[in-house]
PDB file of C-alpha atoms and ligand atoms in Angstrom:
ATOM      1  CA  MET A  43      11.307 -13.242   6.729  1.00  0.00           C
ATOM      2  CA  ASN A  44      13.158 -14.077   3.511  1.00  0.00           C
ATOM      3  CA  VAL A  45      10.919 -17.069   2.847  1.00  0.00           C
ATOM      4  CA  LEU A  46       7.196 -17.356   3.586  1.00  0.00           C
ATOM      5  CA  PHE A  47       5.740 -20.773   4.301  1.00  0.00           C
ATOM      6  CA  GLU A  48       2.156 -21.901   3.895  1.00  0.00           C
ATOM      7  CA  GLN A  49       0.697 -25.396   4.151  1.00  0.00           C
ATOM      8  CA  ILE A  50      -2.362 -26.202   2.020  1.00  0.00           C
ATOM      9  CA  ASP A  51      -3.602 -29.718   2.740  1.00  0.00           C
ATOM     10  CA  ARG A  52      -0.521 -31.910   2.150  1.00  0.00           C
ATOM     11  CA  VAL A  53       1.429 -29.293   0.153  1.00  0.00           C
ATOM     12  CA  VAL A  54       3.927 -26.896   1.738  1.00  0.00           C
ATOM     13  CA  ILE A  55       4.587 -23.781  -0.315  1.00  0.00           C
ATOM     14  CA  ALA A  56       7.854 -21.925   0.317  1.00  0.00           C
ATOM     15  CA  LYS A  57       7.715 -18.492  -1.279  1.00  0.00           C
ATOM     16  CA  LEU A  58      10.965 -16.578  -1.730  1.00  0.00           C
ATOM     17  CA  ASN A  59      10.324 -13.131  -0.317  1.00  0.00           C
ATOM     18  CA  ARG A  60      13.085 -10.694  -1.222  1.00  0.00           C
ATOM     19  CA  PRO A  61      11.281  -8.657  -3.908  1.00  0.00           C
ATOM     20  CA  ASN A  62      13.744  -5.744  -3.707  1.00  0.00           C
ATOM     21  CA  ALA A  63      16.625  -8.072  -4.550  1.00  0.00           C
ATOM     22  CA  LEU A  64      14.600 -10.083  -7.089  1.00  0.00           C
ATOM     23  CA  ASN A  65      14.585 -13.008  -4.642  1.00  0.00           C
ATOM     24  CA  ALA A  66      18.385 -13.294  -4.715  1.00  0.00           C
ATOM     25  CA  LEU A  67      19.598 -16.080  -2.456  1.00  0.00           C
ATOM     26  CA  ASN A  68      21.711 -14.766   0.408  1.00  0.00           C
ATOM     27  CA  THR A  69      23.017 -16.979   3.203  1.00  0.00           C
ATOM     28  CA  GLU A  70      20.118 -16.143   5.494  1.00  0.00           C
ATOM     29  CA  THR A  71      17.582 -17.143   2.843  1.00  0.00           C
ATOM     30  CA  MET A  72      19.396 -20.412   2.217  1.00  0.00           C
ATOM     31  CA  TYR A  73      19.319 -21.292   5.935  1.00  0.00           C
ATOM     32  CA  GLU A  74      15.678 -20.262   6.390  1.00  0.00           C
ATOM     33  CA  LEU A  75      14.582 -22.317   3.407  1.00  0.00           C
ATOM     34  CA  ILE A  76      16.579 -25.443   4.113  1.00  0.00           C
ATOM     35  CA  THR A  77      15.959 -25.490   7.892  1.00  0.00           C
ATOM     36  CA  ALA A  78      12.198 -25.364   7.353  1.00  0.00           C
ATOM     37  CA  LEU A  79      12.234 -27.928   4.541  1.00  0.00           C
ATOM     38  CA  LYS A  80      14.180 -30.341   6.753  1.00  0.00           C
ATOM     39  CA  LYS A  81      11.505 -30.018   9.448  1.00  0.00           C
ATOM     40  CA  TYR A  82       8.557 -30.459   7.063  1.00  0.00           C
ATOM     41  CA  ASP A  83      10.349 -33.308   5.286  1.00  0.00           C
ATOM     42  CA  LYS A  84       9.894 -35.485   8.377  1.00  0.00           C
ATOM     43  CA  SER A  85       6.176 -34.765   8.708  1.00  0.00           C
ATOM     44  CA  PRO A  86       3.861 -37.563   7.516  1.00  0.00           C
ATOM     45  CA  SER A  87       1.248 -34.874   6.761  1.00  0.00           C
ATOM     46  CA  VAL A  88       3.415 -33.278   4.038  1.00  0.00           C
ATOM     47  CA  GLY A  89       3.540 -34.990   0.645  1.00  0.00           C
ATOM     48  CA  CYS A  90       4.978 -32.307  -1.637  1.00  0.00           C
ATOM     49  CA  PHE A  91       6.890 -29.022  -1.528  1.00  0.00           C
ATOM     50  CA  VAL A  92       6.473 -26.092  -3.884  1.00  0.00           C
ATOM     51  CA  ILE A  93       9.339 -23.583  -3.937  1.00  0.00           C
ATOM     52  CA  THR A  94       8.213 -20.461  -5.657  1.00  0.00           C
ATOM     53  CA  GLY A  95       8.915 -16.818  -6.325  1.00  0.00           C
ATOM     54  CA  ASN A  96       6.233 -14.552  -7.725  1.00  0.00           C
ATOM     55  CA  GLU A  97       4.719 -14.115 -11.195  1.00  0.00           C
ATOM     56  CA  ASN A  98       7.506 -11.759 -12.309  1.00  0.00           C
ATOM     57  CA  ILE A  99      10.569 -13.406 -10.850  1.00  0.00           C
ATOM     58  CA  PHE A 100      11.503 -16.839  -9.606  1.00  0.00           C
ATOM     59  CA  CYS A 101      15.017 -15.949  -8.450  1.00  0.00           C
ATOM     60  CA  ALA A 102      17.833 -13.775  -9.862  1.00  0.00           C
ATOM     61  CA  GLY A 103      20.545 -16.014  -8.425  1.00  0.00           C
ATOM     62  CA  ALA A 104      22.927 -15.908  -5.516  1.00  0.00           C
ATOM     63  CA  ASP A 105      23.187 -12.534  -3.815  1.00  0.00           C
ATOM     64  CA  ILE A 106      25.906 -10.647  -5.696  1.00  0.00           C
ATOM     65  CA  LYS A 107      25.985  -7.881  -3.065  1.00  0.00           C
ATOM     66  CA  GLU A 108      26.809 -10.454  -0.374  1.00  0.00           C
ATOM     67  CA  MET A 109      29.555 -12.107  -2.434  1.00  0.00           C
ATOM     68  CA  ALA A 110      31.185  -9.151  -4.190  1.00  0.00           C
ATOM     69  CA  THR A 111      33.840  -8.280  -1.581  1.00  0.00           C
ATOM     70  CA  LYS A 112      34.673 -11.780  -0.372  1.00  0.00           C
ATOM     71  CA  ASN A 113      38.088 -13.305  -1.036  1.00  0.00           C
ATOM     72  CA  PHE A 114      39.107 -16.900  -1.652  1.00  0.00           C
ATOM     73  CA  SER A 115      39.993 -17.657   1.980  1.00  0.00           C
ATOM     74  CA  GLN A 116      36.606 -16.511   3.208  1.00  0.00           C
ATOM     75  CA  MET A 117      34.683 -18.454   0.559  1.00  0.00           C
ATOM     76  CA  PHE A 118      36.786 -21.553   1.184  1.00  0.00           C
ATOM     77  CA  GLN A 119      36.698 -21.447   4.980  1.00  0.00           C
ATOM     78  CA  GLU A 120      32.977 -20.723   5.097  1.00  0.00           C
ATOM     79  CA  ASP A 121      32.405 -23.459   2.503  1.00  0.00           C
ATOM     80  CA  PHE A 122      30.170 -20.878   0.842  1.00  0.00           C
ATOM     81  CA  PHE A 123      27.138 -22.602  -0.756  1.00  0.00           C
ATOM     82  CA  GLY A 124      28.142 -25.885   0.968  1.00  0.00           C
ATOM     83  CA  TYR A 125      24.884 -26.023   2.935  1.00  0.00           C
ATOM     84  CA  TRP A 126      22.922 -26.419  -0.328  1.00  0.00           C
ATOM     85  CA  GLU A 127      24.001 -30.061  -0.246  1.00  0.00           C
ATOM     86  CA  VAL A 128      21.483 -30.534   2.568  1.00  0.00           C
ATOM     87  CA  PHE A 129      18.761 -29.376   0.167  1.00  0.00           C
ATOM     88  CA  SER A 130      19.582 -32.214  -2.199  1.00  0.00           C
ATOM     89  CA  LYS A 131      18.991 -34.707   0.646  1.00  0.00           C
ATOM     90  CA  ILE A 132      15.341 -33.675   1.114  1.00  0.00           C
ATOM     91  CA  LYS A 133      13.222 -36.776   0.503  1.00  0.00           C
ATOM     92  CA  THR A 134       9.805 -35.254  -0.193  1.00  0.00           C
ATOM     93  CA  PRO A 135       9.186 -34.332  -3.868  1.00  0.00           C
ATOM     94  CA  ILE A 136       9.883 -30.667  -4.630  1.00  0.00           C
ATOM     95  CA  ILE A 137       8.282 -28.681  -7.436  1.00  0.00           C
ATOM     96  CA  ALA A 138       9.795 -25.448  -8.750  1.00  0.00           C
ATOM     97  CA  PRO A 139       7.197 -23.320 -10.529  1.00  0.00           C
ATOM     98  CA  VAL A 140       9.244 -20.833 -12.552  1.00  0.00           C
ATOM     99  CA  SER A 141       7.697 -17.613 -13.798  1.00  0.00           C
ATOM    100  CA  GLY A 142      10.008 -14.825 -14.980  1.00  0.00           C
ATOM    101  CA  TYR A 143      13.749 -15.073 -14.411  1.00  0.00           C
ATOM    102  CA  ALA A 144      15.505 -18.125 -12.972  1.00  0.00           C
ATOM    103  CA  LEU A 145      19.116 -17.042 -13.368  1.00  0.00           C
ATOM    104  CA  GLY A 146      22.372 -18.321 -11.880  1.00  0.00           C
ATOM    105  CA  GLY A 147      21.605 -19.726  -8.441  1.00  0.00           C
ATOM    106  CA  GLY A 148      17.906 -19.378  -9.336  1.00  0.00           C
ATOM    107  CA  CYS A 149      18.305 -21.774 -12.233  1.00  0.00           C
ATOM    108  CA  GLU A 150      20.416 -24.017  -9.993  1.00  0.00           C
ATOM    109  CA  LEU A 151      17.745 -23.966  -7.290  1.00  0.00           C
ATOM    110  CA  ALA A 152      15.135 -24.984  -9.878  1.00  0.00           C
ATOM    111  CA  MET A 153      17.405 -27.811 -11.055  1.00  0.00           C
ATOM    112  CA  MET A 154      17.861 -29.045  -7.475  1.00  0.00           C
ATOM    113  CA  CYS A 155      14.089 -29.433  -7.302  1.00  0.00           C
ATOM    114  CA  ASP A 156      12.488 -32.551  -8.795  1.00  0.00           C
ATOM    115  CA  ILE A 157      10.041 -31.049 -11.272  1.00  0.00           C
ATOM    116  CA  ILE A 158      10.234 -27.665 -12.995  1.00  0.00           C
ATOM    117  CA  LEU A 159       6.852 -26.286 -14.035  1.00  0.00           C
ATOM    118  CA  ALA A 160       7.375 -23.166 -16.121  1.00  0.00           C
ATOM    119  CA  SER A 161       4.974 -20.408 -17.070  1.00  0.00           C
ATOM    120  CA  GLU A 162       5.117 -18.957 -20.581  1.00  0.00           C
ATOM    121  CA  SER A 163       7.175 -16.060 -19.194  1.00  0.00           C
ATOM    122  CA  ALA A 164       9.950 -18.173 -17.681  1.00  0.00           C
ATOM    123  CA  ILE A 165      13.546 -17.320 -18.628  1.00  0.00           C
ATOM    124  CA  PHE A 166      16.477 -19.457 -17.574  1.00  0.00           C
ATOM    125  CA  GLY A 167      20.203 -18.843 -17.662  1.00  0.00           C
ATOM    126  CA  GLN A 168      23.567 -19.285 -15.998  1.00  0.00           C
ATOM    127  CA  PRO A 169      25.071 -15.800 -16.424  1.00  0.00           C
ATOM    128  CA  GLU A 170      27.938 -16.277 -13.924  1.00  0.00           C
ATOM    129  CA  ILE A 171      30.515 -16.013 -16.730  1.00  0.00           C
ATOM    130  CA  LYS A 172      29.562 -12.331 -17.020  1.00  0.00           C
ATOM    131  CA  LEU A 173      30.547 -11.890 -13.348  1.00  0.00           C
ATOM    132  CA  GLY A 174      33.945 -13.510 -13.830  1.00  0.00           C
ATOM    133  CA  VAL A 175      32.972 -16.730 -12.051  1.00  0.00           C
ATOM    134  CA  ILE A 176      31.239 -20.039 -12.741  1.00  0.00           C
ATOM    135  CA  PRO A 177      28.019 -21.540 -11.367  1.00  0.00           C
ATOM    136  CA  GLY A 178      28.616 -22.582  -7.758  1.00  0.00           C
ATOM    137  CA  ILE A 179      25.470 -24.442  -6.652  1.00  0.00           C
ATOM    138  CA  GLY A 180      25.846 -27.397  -8.994  1.00  0.00           C
ATOM    139  CA  GLY A 181      25.024 -25.692 -12.311  1.00  0.00           C
ATOM    140  CA  THR A 182      27.917 -27.123 -14.325  1.00  0.00           C
ATOM    141  CA  GLN A 183      27.032 -30.607 -13.086  1.00  0.00           C
ATOM    142  CA  ARG A 184      23.234 -30.680 -13.037  1.00  0.00           C
ATOM    143  CA  LEU A 185      22.733 -28.743 -16.270  1.00  0.00           C
ATOM    144  CA  THR A 186      25.166 -31.036 -18.079  1.00  0.00           C
ATOM    145  CA  SER A 187      23.488 -34.113 -16.688  1.00  0.00           C
ATOM    146  CA  LEU A 188      20.053 -32.783 -17.698  1.00  0.00           C
ATOM    147  CA  ILE A 189      20.738 -31.435 -21.190  1.00  0.00           C
ATOM    148  CA  GLY A 190      24.115 -32.839 -22.266  1.00  0.00           C
ATOM    149  CA  LYS A 191      27.593 -31.370 -22.670  1.00  0.00           C
ATOM    150  CA  SER A 192      27.111 -29.355 -25.895  1.00  0.00           C
ATOM    151  CA  LYS A 193      24.064 -27.462 -24.726  1.00  0.00           C
ATOM    152  CA  ALA A 194      25.460 -26.938 -21.218  1.00  0.00           C
ATOM    153  CA  MET A 195      28.679 -25.512 -22.712  1.00  0.00           C
ATOM    154  CA  ASP A 196      26.644 -23.205 -24.951  1.00  0.00           C
ATOM    155  CA  ILE A 197      24.518 -21.887 -22.080  1.00  0.00           C
ATOM    156  CA  ILE A 198      27.246 -21.564 -19.441  1.00  0.00           C
ATOM    157  CA  LEU A 199      30.059 -20.221 -21.667  1.00  0.00           C
ATOM    158  CA  SER A 200      27.843 -17.726 -23.518  1.00  0.00           C
ATOM    159  CA  GLY A 201      25.895 -16.719 -20.403  1.00  0.00           C
ATOM    160  CA  ARG A 202      22.871 -16.251 -22.643  1.00  0.00           C
ATOM    161  CA  ASN A 203      19.287 -16.495 -21.427  1.00  0.00           C
ATOM    162  CA  ILE A 204      17.007 -19.195 -22.776  1.00  0.00           C
ATOM    163  CA  ASP A 205      13.283 -18.830 -23.162  1.00  0.00           C
ATOM    164  CA  VAL A 206      10.732 -21.327 -21.953  1.00  0.00           C
ATOM    165  CA  ASN A 207      10.281 -23.109 -25.290  1.00  0.00           C
ATOM    166  CA  GLU A 208      13.994 -23.754 -25.645  1.00  0.00           C
ATOM    167  CA  ALA A 209      14.126 -24.816 -21.990  1.00  0.00           C
ATOM    168  CA  GLU A 210      11.400 -27.370 -22.642  1.00  0.00           C
ATOM    169  CA  ASN A 211      12.967 -28.595 -25.903  1.00  0.00           C
ATOM    170  CA  ILE A 212      16.311 -29.309 -24.246  1.00  0.00           C
ATOM    171  CA  GLY A 213      14.703 -31.111 -21.320  1.00  0.00           C
ATOM    172  CA  LEU A 214      15.322 -28.546 -18.582  1.00  0.00           C
ATOM    173  CA  VAL A 215      11.637 -27.906 -17.987  1.00  0.00           C
ATOM    174  CA  SER A 216       9.173 -30.675 -17.133  1.00  0.00           C
ATOM    175  CA  LYS A 217       6.066 -28.898 -18.367  1.00  0.00           C
ATOM    176  CA  ILE A 218       4.927 -25.451 -19.563  1.00  0.00           C
ATOM    177  CA  LEU A 219       1.701 -24.108 -18.058  1.00  0.00           C
ATOM    178  CA  PRO A 220      -0.235 -20.996 -19.112  1.00  0.00           C
ATOM    179  CA  LEU A 221       0.581 -17.853 -17.131  1.00  0.00           C
ATOM    180  CA  LYS A 222      -3.131 -17.369 -16.489  1.00  0.00           C
ATOM    181  CA  ASN A 223      -4.003 -19.405 -13.366  1.00  0.00           C
ATOM    182  CA  PHE A 224      -0.360 -20.545 -13.095  1.00  0.00           C
ATOM    183  CA  SER A 225      -0.395 -20.728  -9.275  1.00  0.00           C
ATOM    184  CA  LYS A 226      -3.694 -22.635  -9.252  1.00  0.00           C
ATOM    185  CA  GLU A 227      -2.473 -25.133 -11.869  1.00  0.00           C
ATOM    186  CA  VAL A 228       0.755 -25.632  -9.919  1.00  0.00           C
ATOM    187  CA  LEU A 229      -1.165 -26.234  -6.704  1.00  0.00           C
ATOM    188  CA  ASN A 230      -3.477 -28.754  -8.397  1.00  0.00           C
ATOM    189  CA  TYR A 231      -0.439 -30.594  -9.740  1.00  0.00           C
ATOM    190  CA  ALA A 232       1.300 -30.542  -6.337  1.00  0.00           C
ATOM    191  CA  GLU A 233      -1.857 -31.664  -4.516  1.00  0.00           C
ATOM    192  CA  LYS A 234      -2.237 -34.629  -6.824  1.00  0.00           C
ATOM    193  CA  ILE A 235       1.319 -35.763  -6.087  1.00  0.00           C
ATOM    194  CA  SER A 236       1.002 -35.041  -2.358  1.00  0.00           C
ATOM    195  CA  ASN A 237      -1.929 -37.428  -1.980  1.00  0.00           C
ATOM    196  CA  TYR A 238      -0.025 -40.480  -3.204  1.00  0.00           C
ATOM    197  CA  SER A 239       1.768 -42.753  -0.755  1.00  0.00           C
ATOM    198  CA  LYS A 240       4.595 -40.737   0.797  1.00  0.00           C
ATOM    199  CA  THR A 241       6.692 -43.879   1.035  1.00  0.00           C
ATOM    200  CA  ALA A 242       6.232 -44.594  -2.679  1.00  0.00           C
ATOM    201  CA  LEU A 243       6.969 -40.964  -3.564  1.00  0.00           C
ATOM    202  CA  ILE A 244      10.203 -41.011  -1.592  1.00  0.00           C
ATOM    203  CA  ALA A 245      11.108 -44.373  -3.105  1.00  0.00           C
ATOM    204  CA  SER A 246      10.455 -43.086  -6.645  1.00  0.00           C
ATOM    205  CA  LYS A 247      12.575 -39.986  -6.078  1.00  0.00           C
ATOM    206  CA  GLU A 248      15.410 -41.974  -4.522  1.00  0.00           C
ATOM    207  CA  SER A 249      15.403 -44.526  -7.314  1.00  0.00           C
ATOM    208  CA  ILE A 250      15.352 -41.909 -10.108  1.00  0.00           C
ATOM    209  CA  ASN A 251      18.187 -39.981  -8.450  1.00  0.00           C
ATOM    210  CA  GLN A 252      20.136 -43.209  -8.010  1.00  0.00           C
ATOM    211  CA  SER A 253      20.151 -43.580 -11.806  1.00  0.00           C
ATOM    212  CA  LEU A 254      22.429 -40.531 -11.972  1.00  0.00           C
ATOM    213  CA  GLU A 255      24.963 -42.106  -9.632  1.00  0.00           C
ATOM    214  CA  CYS A 256      25.396 -45.676 -10.819  1.00  0.00           C
ATOM    215  CA  SER A 257      25.469 -48.072 -13.773  1.00  0.00           C
ATOM    216  CA  LEU A 258      22.211 -49.209 -15.393  1.00  0.00           C
ATOM    217  CA  LYS A 259      22.775 -52.722 -14.051  1.00  0.00           C
ATOM    218  CA  ASP A 260      23.224 -51.544 -10.444  1.00  0.00           C
ATOM    219  CA  GLY A 261      20.354 -49.094 -10.809  1.00  0.00           C
ATOM    220  CA  ILE A 262      17.965 -51.804 -11.964  1.00  0.00           C
ATOM    221  CA  VAL A 263      18.866 -53.960  -8.946  1.00  0.00           C
ATOM    222  CA  PHE A 264      18.440 -50.943  -6.637  1.00  0.00           C
ATOM    223  CA  GLU A 265      15.005 -50.263  -8.127  1.00  0.00           C
ATOM    224  CA  ARG A 266      13.878 -53.890  -7.840  1.00  0.00           C
ATOM    225  CA  ARG A 267      14.927 -54.126  -4.179  1.00  0.00           C
ATOM    226  CA  ILE A 268      12.880 -51.015  -3.350  1.00  0.00           C
ATOM    227  CA  PHE A 269       9.976 -52.323  -5.433  1.00  0.00           C
ATOM    228  CA  HIS A 270      10.030 -55.576  -3.416  1.00  0.00           C
ATOM    229  CA  ALA A 271      10.282 -53.664  -0.121  1.00  0.00           C
ATOM    230  CA  LEU A 272       7.135 -51.671  -0.909  1.00  0.00           C
ATOM    231  CA  PHE A 273       5.145 -54.911  -0.622  1.00  0.00           C
ATOM    232  CA  ASN A 274       5.709 -54.608   3.111  1.00  0.00           C
ATOM    233  CA  THR A 275       3.708 -51.358   3.274  1.00  0.00           C
ATOM    234  CA  SER A 276       0.021 -50.766   3.930  1.00  0.00           C
ATOM    235  CA  ASP A 277       0.072 -48.295   1.026  1.00  0.00           C
ATOM    236  CA  GLN A 278       0.792 -51.091  -1.459  1.00  0.00           C
ATOM    237  CA  LYS A 279      -2.149 -53.086  -0.056  1.00  0.00           C
ATOM    238  CA  GLU A 280      -4.402 -50.014  -0.151  1.00  0.00           C
ATOM    239  CA  GLY A 281      -3.334 -49.035  -3.687  1.00  0.00           C
ATOM    240  CA  MET A 282      -3.821 -52.468  -5.205  1.00  0.00           C
ATOM    241  CA  ASN A 283      -7.023 -53.279  -3.268  1.00  0.00           C
ATOM    242  CA  ALA A 284      -8.504 -49.935  -4.288  1.00  0.00           C
ATOM    243  CA  PHE A 285      -7.840 -50.772  -7.944  1.00  0.00           C
ATOM    244  CA  LEU A 286      -9.489 -54.190  -7.605  1.00  0.00           C
ATOM    245  CA  GLU A 287     -12.446 -52.720  -5.709  1.00  0.00           C
ATOM    246  CA  LYS A 288     -12.823 -49.975  -8.363  1.00  0.00           C
ATOM    247  CA  ARG A 289     -12.467 -47.082  -5.893  1.00  0.00           C
ATOM    248  CA  SER A 290      -9.915 -44.331  -5.286  1.00  0.00           C
ATOM    249  CA  ALA A 291      -7.007 -45.244  -3.050  1.00  0.00           C
ATOM    250  CA  ASN A 292      -6.704 -43.384   0.235  1.00  0.00           C
ATOM    251  CA  PHE A 293      -3.103 -43.364   1.361  1.00  0.00           C
ATOM    252  CA  ASN A 294      -3.265 -40.808   4.145  1.00  0.00           C
TER     253      ASN A 294
HETATM  254  N1  CAA B  13      22.022 -10.421  -6.232  1.00  0.00           N
HETATM  255  C1  CAA B  13      21.778  -9.299  -5.540  1.00  0.00           C
HETATM  256  N2  CAA B  13      20.932  -8.338  -5.961  1.00  0.00           N
HETATM  257  C2  CAA B  13      20.314  -8.533  -7.145  1.00  0.00           C
HETATM  258  C3  CAA B  13      20.519  -9.692  -7.917  1.00  0.00           C
HETATM  259  C4  CAA B  13      21.413 -10.669  -7.410  1.00  0.00           C
HETATM  260  N3  CAA B  13      21.648 -11.824  -8.061  1.00  0.00           N
HETATM  261  N4  CAA B  13      19.777  -9.582  -9.052  1.00  0.00           N
HETATM  262  C5  CAA B  13      19.125  -8.404  -8.962  1.00  0.00           C
HETATM  263  N5  CAA B  13      19.446  -7.775  -7.809  1.00  0.00           N
HETATM  264  C6  CAA B  13      18.978  -6.460  -7.341  1.00  0.00           C
HETATM  265  C7  CAA B  13      19.603  -5.330  -8.132  1.00  0.00           C
HETATM  266  O1  CAA B  13      20.895  -5.030  -7.666  1.00  0.00           O
HETATM  267  C8  CAA B  13      18.610  -4.235  -7.901  1.00  0.00           C
HETATM  268  O2  CAA B  13      18.829  -3.711  -6.622  1.00  0.00           O
HETATM  269  P1  CAA B  13      18.913  -2.107  -6.389  1.00  0.00           P
HETATM  270  O3  CAA B  13      17.526  -1.633  -6.685  1.00  0.00           O
HETATM  271  O4  CAA B  13      19.290  -1.970  -4.946  1.00  0.00           O
HETATM  272  O5  CAA B  13      19.926  -1.573  -7.348  1.00  0.00           O
HETATM  273  C9  CAA B  13      17.268  -4.966  -7.863  1.00  0.00           C
HETATM  274  O6  CAA B  13      17.588  -6.332  -7.581  1.00  0.00           O
HETATM  275  C10 CAA B  13      16.544  -4.929  -9.190  1.00  0.00           C
HETATM  276  O7  CAA B  13      17.417  -5.406 -10.184  1.00  0.00           O
HETATM  277  P2  CAA B  13      17.563  -4.716 -11.615  1.00  0.00           P
HETATM  278  O8  CAA B  13      17.403  -3.249 -11.504  1.00  0.00           O
HETATM  279  O9  CAA B  13      18.820  -5.226 -12.236  1.00  0.00           O
HETATM  280  O10 CAA B  13      16.268  -5.330 -12.364  1.00  0.00           O
HETATM  281  P3  CAA B  13      16.037  -5.520 -13.924  1.00  0.00           P
HETATM  282  O11 CAA B  13      14.593  -5.860 -14.064  1.00  0.00           O
HETATM  283  O12 CAA B  13      16.565  -4.371 -14.691  1.00  0.00           O
HETATM  284  O13 CAA B  13      16.917  -6.806 -14.341  1.00  0.00           O
HETATM  285  C11 CAA B  13      17.772  -9.040 -14.061  1.00  0.00           C
HETATM  286  C12 CAA B  13      16.566  -8.095 -13.883  1.00  0.00           C
HETATM  287  C13 CAA B  13      18.005  -9.276 -15.541  1.00  0.00           C
HETATM  288  C14 CAA B  13      17.391 -10.353 -13.363  1.00  0.00           C
HETATM  289  C15 CAA B  13      19.033  -8.394 -13.437  1.00  0.00           C
HETATM  290  O14 CAA B  13      18.721  -7.957 -12.118  1.00  0.00           O
HETATM  291  C16 CAA B  13      20.191  -9.338 -13.346  1.00  0.00           C
HETATM  292  O15 CAA B  13      20.859  -9.579 -14.324  1.00  0.00           O
HETATM  293  N6  CAA B  13      20.489  -9.856 -12.121  1.00  0.00           N
HETATM  294  C17 CAA B  13      21.667 -10.683 -11.884  1.00  0.00           C
HETATM  295  C18 CAA B  13      21.530 -12.058 -12.464  1.00  0.00           C
HETATM  296  C19 CAA B  13      22.780 -12.849 -12.213  1.00  0.00           C
HETATM  297  O16 CAA B  13      23.861 -12.502 -12.645  1.00  0.00           O
HETATM  298  N7  CAA B  13      22.625 -13.951 -11.462  1.00  0.00           N
HETATM  299  C20 CAA B  13      23.754 -14.782 -11.094  1.00  0.00           C
HETATM  300  C21 CAA B  13      24.227 -14.408  -9.721  1.00  0.00           C
HETATM  301  S1  CAA B  13      25.715 -15.251  -9.260  1.00  0.00           S
HETATM  302  C22 CAA B  13      25.212 -16.773  -8.889  1.00  0.00           C
HETATM  303  O17 CAA B  13      24.043 -17.094  -8.865  1.00  0.00           O
HETATM  304  C23 CAA B  13      26.350 -17.705  -8.580  1.00  0.00           C
HETATM  305  C24 CAA B  13      25.934 -19.099  -8.402  1.00  0.00           C
HETATM  306  O18 CAA B  13      26.333 -20.001  -9.067  1.00  0.00           O
HETATM  307  C25 CAA B  13      25.027 -19.454  -7.380  1.00  0.00           C
END
């Protein structure tokens, strides 16, 4: 098993499990991860995913041993990395807790998630330039969109690692959490999200992601239409009634 899955209440934790390869992402791992996420994504009893490594390593990138001998025709015909596009269609919120290295495809995996929670030991980077290639799972696009052209050029062209404070300053990381009790803090954070209305979570994620694809004017209309549509859900009634009745909302 390259990925271990565990469900705790409404949170599904996917733990990368290739310690001898520093959790490098080979094709098998990609399929295992995405196939399971697609299944859980449809379950009303799952409100949040956590994709994690271990305390020492999040993920050292795509598997260099798997790629090293491939030629252009093979990569092109296999549409190598193409299946990662399915990952970006997952509707349920995904948290990436990063402790230790998140390099290359590891950094790209974290960026494909919705929230990056980093421990004090997290180190990010896109070192592909050192291997004679470029990022191939969206790194040039997502990093640029997250932190801007100048910083993305600096990180990708130099191949340098960035520490957690720099990652937070440039907007790559959502939040830094202490290494002590990191897993517990991450779970608390994920559980809080997972207990909100799944429909509203999906709607929030879709609307935020839409902002990256369209003009502000179109995005505002998109948001308002979804906002209106949520008034046809029992979760909206529950959420607003709970506020008025001074009690906690129960969405699930
Ligand atoms: N792919 C395959 N195996 C990897 C790997 C990777 N990305 N990263 C590490 N490993 C393997 C090593 O080959 C080594 O295996 P062996 O024991 O069989 O030799 C084992 O994991 C331990 O690695 P190190 O001895 O190198 O560990 P370290 O603690 O000295 O260094 C590290 C850690 C700095 C993360 C270093 O392993 C490293 O630089 N890894 C490669 C990082 C990288 O270049 N990532 C980008 C990959 S390409 C990519 O991701 C393309 C893309 O856009 C998706």
